[in-house]
Coordinates of C-alpha atoms and ligand atoms in Angstrom, one line a residue:
M14 CA 0.0 0.0 0.0
T15 CA 1.2 3.5 -0.8
A16 CA 2.4 5.5 2.1
V17 CA 0.6 8.8 2.6
Q18 CA 1.9 12.1 4.1
P19 CA -0.2 15.1 5.0
A20 CA -0.2 17.6 2.1
T21 CA -2.0 20.8 1.1
A22 CA -2.3 22.5 -2.3
T23 CA -4.2 25.6 -3.6
A24 CA -5.1 26.7 -7.0
P25 CA -6.5 30.2 -8.1
G26 CA -9.4 31.1 -10.3
K27 CA -8.7 32.7 -13.7
I28 CA -10.1 35.4 -15.9
I29 CA -9.8 35.5 -19.7
L30 CA -8.9 39.1 -20.6
F31 CA -9.2 38.7 -24.4
G32 CA -9.9 36.0 -27.0
E33 CA -12.3 33.4 -25.5
H34 CA -14.0 31.2 -28.0
A35 CA -11.7 32.3 -30.9
V36 CA -9.0 30.5 -29.0
V37 CA -10.7 27.2 -29.5
H38 CA -10.3 27.8 -33.2
G39 CA -6.6 28.6 -33.2
Q40 CA -6.5 32.3 -32.3
P41 CA -4.4 33.6 -29.4
A42 CA -6.0 34.6 -26.0
I43 CA -4.8 36.3 -22.9
A44 CA -5.7 35.0 -19.4
V45 CA -4.5 35.9 -15.9
P46 CA -4.9 34.1 -12.5
L47 CA -7.4 35.4 -10.1
A48 CA -6.0 35.0 -6.6
A49 CA -9.0 36.5 -4.9
V50 CA -10.8 33.2 -5.2
Q51 CA -9.2 29.7 -4.8
V52 CA -9.6 26.0 -4.2
T53 CA -7.7 24.3 -1.3
A54 CA -7.2 20.6 -1.2
S55 CA -5.8 19.0 2.0
V56 CA -4.8 15.4 2.3
E57 CA -4.6 13.4 5.6
P58 CA -3.5 9.8 5.8
G59 CA -6.2 7.3 6.7
P60 CA -5.9 3.9 8.5
P61 CA -5.5 0.7 6.4
G62 CA -8.8 -0.2 4.7
H63 CA -10.1 3.4 4.9
G64 CA -10.0 3.9 1.1
T65 CA -9.9 7.3 -0.6
I66 CA -12.5 9.6 0.9
V67 CA -13.3 13.1 -0.3
Y68 CA -14.9 15.5 2.1
A69 CA -16.4 18.7 0.7
P70 CA -17.8 20.6 3.7
D71 CA -19.1 23.5 1.5
A72 CA -21.3 21.1 -0.4
G73 CA -22.1 19.1 2.7
K74 CA -20.9 15.9 1.0
T75 CA -18.6 13.0 1.8
L76 CA -17.7 10.7 -1.1
T77 CA -15.9 7.3 -1.2
L78 CA -14.0 6.9 -4.5
R79 CA -14.1 3.8 -6.6
E80 CA -11.0 2.5 -8.3
D81 CA -12.4 3.5 -11.7
A82 CA -14.1 6.8 -11.2
G83 CA -15.9 6.7 -14.5
T84 CA -18.9 9.0 -14.9
S85 CA -21.4 8.7 -12.0
G86 CA -23.9 11.4 -12.8
D87 CA -23.1 13.1 -9.5
P88 CA -21.3 16.3 -10.6
L89 CA -19.2 16.6 -7.5
Y90 CA -18.1 12.9 -7.7
D91 CA -17.1 13.4 -11.3
A92 CA -15.4 16.7 -10.6
V93 CA -13.2 15.2 -7.9
G94 CA -13.1 11.5 -8.9
Y95 CA -11.6 12.0 -12.4
P96 CA -8.6 14.2 -11.4
I97 CA -7.7 11.6 -8.8
E98 CA -8.1 8.8 -11.3
V99 CA -6.0 10.6 -13.9
T100 CA -3.2 11.4 -11.3
R101 CA -3.2 7.9 -9.8
R102 CA -2.9 6.3 -13.2
A103 CA 0.0 8.7 -14.2
L104 CA 1.8 7.8 -11.0
G105 CA 1.0 4.0 -11.5
I106 CA -0.6 3.5 -8.0
S107 CA -3.9 2.3 -6.7
L108 CA -6.2 4.3 -4.5
P109 CA -4.4 5.0 -1.2
D110 CA -6.0 5.3 2.3
M111 CA -6.5 9.0 2.7
T112 CA -9.1 11.8 3.3
I113 CA -9.0 14.7 0.9
T114 CA -10.8 17.8 2.2
L115 CA -11.8 20.4 -0.4
R116 CA -12.7 24.0 0.1
S117 CA -13.5 26.4 -2.7
T118 CA -14.5 30.1 -3.0
I119 CA -14.7 29.9 -6.9
P120 CA -18.3 30.0 -8.1
I121 CA -19.1 27.0 -10.3
A122 CA -19.9 27.3 -14.1
S123 CA -19.3 31.1 -14.1
G124 CA -16.2 31.3 -16.3
L125 CA -13.7 31.6 -13.4
G126 CA -12.1 28.2 -14.0
S127 CA -13.6 26.4 -11.0
G128 CA -13.2 23.0 -12.7
A129 CA -9.6 23.4 -13.7
A130 CA -8.7 24.9 -10.3
L131 CA -10.4 22.0 -8.5
A132 CA -8.5 19.5 -10.6
T133 CA -5.2 21.3 -10.1
A134 CA -5.5 21.5 -6.3
I135 CA -6.6 17.9 -6.0
S136 CA -3.9 16.5 -8.3
R137 CA -1.1 18.6 -6.7
A138 CA -2.1 17.6 -3.1
F139 CA -2.6 14.0 -4.0
A140 CA 0.7 13.6 -5.8
E141 CA 2.6 15.3 -3.0
A142 CA 0.9 13.2 -0.4
V143 CA 2.0 10.0 -2.0
G144 CA 5.6 11.3 -2.3
H145 CA 5.6 12.1 -6.1
P146 CA 5.2 15.9 -6.2
L147 CA 4.4 17.1 -9.8
S148 CA 6.1 19.9 -11.6
N149 CA 3.8 22.4 -13.4
D150 CA 4.9 20.8 -16.8
A151 CA 3.9 17.4 -15.5
L152 CA 0.6 18.5 -13.9
N153 CA -0.7 20.7 -16.8
P154 CA -1.5 17.7 -19.2
L155 CA -3.2 15.9 -16.4
V156 CA -5.5 18.8 -15.7
Y157 CA -6.1 19.2 -19.5
E158 CA -7.2 15.6 -19.6
V159 CA -9.8 16.4 -16.9
E160 CA -10.9 19.5 -18.8
K161 CA -11.5 17.4 -21.9
R162 CA -13.8 15.0 -20.0
H163 CA -15.9 17.9 -18.7
H164 CA -15.8 20.4 -21.5
G165 CA -15.6 18.5 -24.8
T166 CA -13.1 20.4 -26.8
P167 CA -11.3 22.9 -24.4
S168 CA -8.5 25.0 -25.8
G169 CA -6.4 24.3 -22.7
I170 CA -6.2 28.0 -21.6
D171 CA -7.9 27.4 -18.3
N172 CA -5.6 24.6 -17.1
T173 CA -2.5 26.5 -18.3
V174 CA -3.1 29.8 -16.5
I175 CA -4.3 28.0 -13.4
V176 CA -1.5 25.5 -13.2
Y177 CA 1.3 28.0 -13.9
E178 CA -0.4 30.9 -11.9
Q179 CA 1.0 33.5 -14.3
P180 CA -0.5 35.7 -17.0
V181 CA -0.4 33.7 -20.3
F182 CA -0.6 34.5 -24.0
F183 CA -2.0 31.3 -25.1
V184 CA -2.2 29.7 -28.5
R185 CA -3.7 26.2 -28.7
G186 CA -0.9 23.6 -29.3
A187 CA 1.9 26.2 -29.0
P188 CA 4.5 26.3 -26.2
I189 CA 3.4 28.3 -23.2
E190 CA 4.2 32.0 -23.4
T191 CA 4.1 34.3 -20.3
F192 CA 4.6 38.0 -20.7
A193 CA 5.4 41.1 -18.7
I194 CA 2.8 43.6 -17.4
A195 CA 4.4 47.0 -17.6
R196 CA 1.8 48.9 -15.5
P197 CA -0.6 47.3 -13.1
F198 CA -4.3 47.7 -13.9
T199 CA -7.6 47.3 -12.0
L200 CA -10.4 45.1 -13.1
L201 CA -13.8 44.5 -11.6
V202 CA -15.1 40.9 -12.1
A203 CA -19.0 41.0 -11.9
D204 CA -21.0 37.8 -11.6
S205 CA -24.4 37.6 -13.3
G206 CA -25.3 34.8 -11.0
Q207 CA -26.4 32.8 -14.0
P208 CA -24.4 29.5 -14.3
S209 CA -23.6 28.7 -18.0
P210 CA -21.9 25.5 -18.9
T211 CA -19.0 26.3 -21.3
H212 CA -19.4 23.2 -23.4
I213 CA -22.8 24.4 -24.6
T214 CA -21.6 27.8 -25.8
V215 CA -18.4 26.3 -27.3
G216 CA -20.6 23.8 -29.2
D217 CA -22.9 26.6 -30.4
V218 CA -20.0 28.7 -31.7
R219 CA -18.6 25.6 -33.5
A220 CA -22.0 25.0 -35.2
L221 CA -22.1 28.7 -36.2
Y222 CA -18.7 28.4 -37.7
E223 CA -19.6 25.3 -39.6
A224 CA -22.7 26.9 -41.0
N225 CA -20.7 30.0 -42.2
P226 CA -16.9 29.4 -42.1
A227 CA -16.1 32.6 -44.0
R228 CA -18.0 35.0 -41.9
V229 CA -17.4 33.4 -38.5
G230 CA -13.8 32.7 -39.4
L231 CA -13.3 36.4 -40.0
V232 CA -14.8 37.2 -36.6
F233 CA -12.2 34.8 -35.0
A234 CA -9.4 36.4 -37.0
T235 CA -10.5 39.9 -35.9
I236 CA -10.6 38.8 -32.3
G237 CA -7.1 37.3 -32.8
S238 CA -5.6 40.6 -34.1
L239 CA -7.2 42.4 -31.2
V240 CA -5.6 40.0 -28.8
N241 CA -2.2 40.8 -30.3
T242 CA -2.8 44.5 -30.0
A243 CA -3.9 44.0 -26.4
R244 CA -0.7 42.1 -25.6
Q245 CA 1.4 45.0 -26.9
A246 CA -0.7 47.5 -24.9
I247 CA -0.2 45.5 -21.7
E248 CA 3.6 45.1 -22.4
S249 CA 4.0 48.8 -23.1
G250 CA 1.8 50.0 -20.2
T251 CA -0.7 51.8 -22.4
I252 CA -3.6 50.6 -20.3
E253 CA -6.3 53.1 -21.5
I254 CA -6.2 51.4 -25.0
L255 CA -7.3 48.1 -23.4
G256 CA -10.7 49.5 -22.6
T257 CA -11.5 50.2 -26.2
L258 CA -10.2 46.7 -27.1
M259 CA -12.4 45.1 -24.5
D260 CA -15.5 46.9 -25.9
K261 CA -14.6 45.6 -29.4
N262 CA -14.0 42.1 -28.1
H263 CA -17.4 42.1 -26.4
A264 CA -19.1 43.3 -29.6
L265 CA -17.5 40.4 -31.5
L266 CA -18.6 37.9 -28.8
R267 CA -22.1 39.2 -29.3
H268 CA -21.8 38.3 -33.0
L269 CA -20.8 34.8 -31.8
T270 CA -24.1 34.7 -29.9
V271 CA -22.5 34.1 -26.5
S272 CA -23.6 37.3 -24.7
S273 CA -26.9 37.8 -23.0
D274 CA -29.1 40.7 -21.9
A275 CA -27.8 40.4 -18.3
L276 CA -24.1 40.5 -19.5
D277 CA -24.8 43.4 -21.9
D278 CA -26.6 45.3 -19.2
M279 CA -23.7 45.0 -16.8
C280 CA -21.2 46.1 -19.5
I281 CA -23.3 49.2 -20.3
A282 CA -23.8 50.0 -16.6
A283 CA -20.0 49.8 -16.0
K284 CA -19.2 52.1 -18.9
R285 CA -21.9 54.6 -17.9
A286 CA -20.3 54.7 -14.4
G287 CA -16.9 55.5 -15.9
A288 CA -15.2 52.1 -16.7
W289 CA -12.7 52.4 -19.6
G290 CA -14.1 49.2 -21.2
A291 CA -16.1 46.0 -20.3
K292 CA -16.6 42.6 -21.8
L293 CA -17.9 39.2 -20.9
S294 CA -15.2 36.8 -19.8
G295 CA -15.2 33.0 -20.4
G296 CA -17.9 30.9 -22.0
G297 CA -20.6 33.6 -21.9
R298 CA -24.4 33.6 -21.8
G299 CA -24.0 33.8 -18.0
G300 CA -21.0 33.9 -15.7
N301 CA -18.9 37.0 -15.4
I302 CA -18.1 40.3 -17.1
I303 CA -14.9 42.2 -16.5
A304 CA -14.6 46.0 -16.4
L305 CA -11.4 48.0 -16.6
V306 CA -11.4 50.9 -14.2
A307 CA -9.2 53.7 -12.9
P308 CA -8.8 52.8 -9.2
E309 CA -10.6 55.9 -8.1
R310 CA -13.7 54.9 -10.1
S311 CA -13.8 51.4 -8.7
A312 CA -16.4 52.0 -6.0
A313 CA -18.8 53.9 -8.3
V314 CA -18.5 51.2 -11.1
S315 CA -18.9 48.5 -8.5
E316 CA -22.1 50.0 -7.3
A317 CA -23.5 50.5 -10.8
L318 CA -22.7 46.8 -11.6
R319 CA -24.7 45.7 -8.5
A320 CA -27.6 47.9 -9.5
A321 CA -27.5 46.3 -12.9
G322 CA -27.9 42.9 -11.4
A323 CA -24.4 41.6 -10.4
V324 CA -24.6 39.2 -7.5
S325 CA -21.0 39.8 -6.6
V326 CA -18.2 42.1 -7.7
I327 CA -14.6 41.2 -7.1
E328 CA -11.9 43.9 -7.5
T329 CA -8.5 42.6 -8.7
T330 CA -5.2 44.2 -9.7
V331 CA -3.5 42.6 -12.6
Q332 CA 0.3 42.9 -12.1
Ligands
PMV423 O1 -14.1 28.0 -18.8 P1 -14.6 29.3 -19.2 O2 -16.1 29.5 -19.2 O3 -13.9 30.5 -18.7 O4 -14.4 29.4 -20.8 C1 -13.2 29.0 -21.4 C2 -12.9 29.8 -22.6 C3 -13.4 29.3 -23.9 O5 -12.6 29.9 -24.9 C4 -14.9 29.7 -24.1 C5 -13.4 27.8 -24.1 C6 -11.9 27.2 -24.1 O6 -11.8 26.0 -24.0 O7 -11.0 28.0 -24.4

């Protein structure tokens, strides 16, 4: 039986600044970690015969894992069981005697990377507890494997930014590129409170593309060139330009049918209250928008976002 040591790992949420959806089709995207929310996984050894038990106090659930996690139909079981199965297989061990306690402050299905963060924290803590700590390069493909099970055809951006905990300029299949942020900037992340599973919007955008590859392909390419301009602006510290680029990216996401009235209303409210720009972030049709603000406008924009229906607003500095 595998010896188990106590171990704890955390993983942050993430926000996509530019390029969601087009990134699935080969265009670049920019994402940053969101440290204000995170998942923590803590492993404690259990007595012989205890099995692998997952305790999720926030969900009020205790689960006993099977050797082959498979798909159970219980979302929590699938979300925690599969990362453990993938990690255990990669390490060539069977299920050890342990209790894994999970805590998360990342809202589910809202575009903040809750699934990838959960898988990252679990795999990291599990591997460390059994004496085989994983490097980021080793962990990233495991979390991508989990993302594929849950999201169909993910680009890999979520797992990459969350595993490496650094801003990334991401192109599907290309080596990971991080980049420098010349001047910190402030974002508000406003949650519509409407969960929206990413695989549905990704599937709808694919269908749209297949029905009209020329027109939709042009939208993807326009988003891609905007992402390149945004990277230059971030690297040179010309932050004010980013607001205009966010507005343009949001308009293009509307063309891709992944916005919603609630998301549009929040973007409009943020701009009226003085934000430099605003856009949906992530899969869309629900989840979050992000608004770029001068720090002194943050409180006013935050209030306007709540008045427009945001159930929570997180302020974060990208640096
Ligand atoms: O997981 P979300 O909802 O933040 O969306 C991920 C971004 C998409 O581009 C829509 C999908 C992907 O796999 O890149």
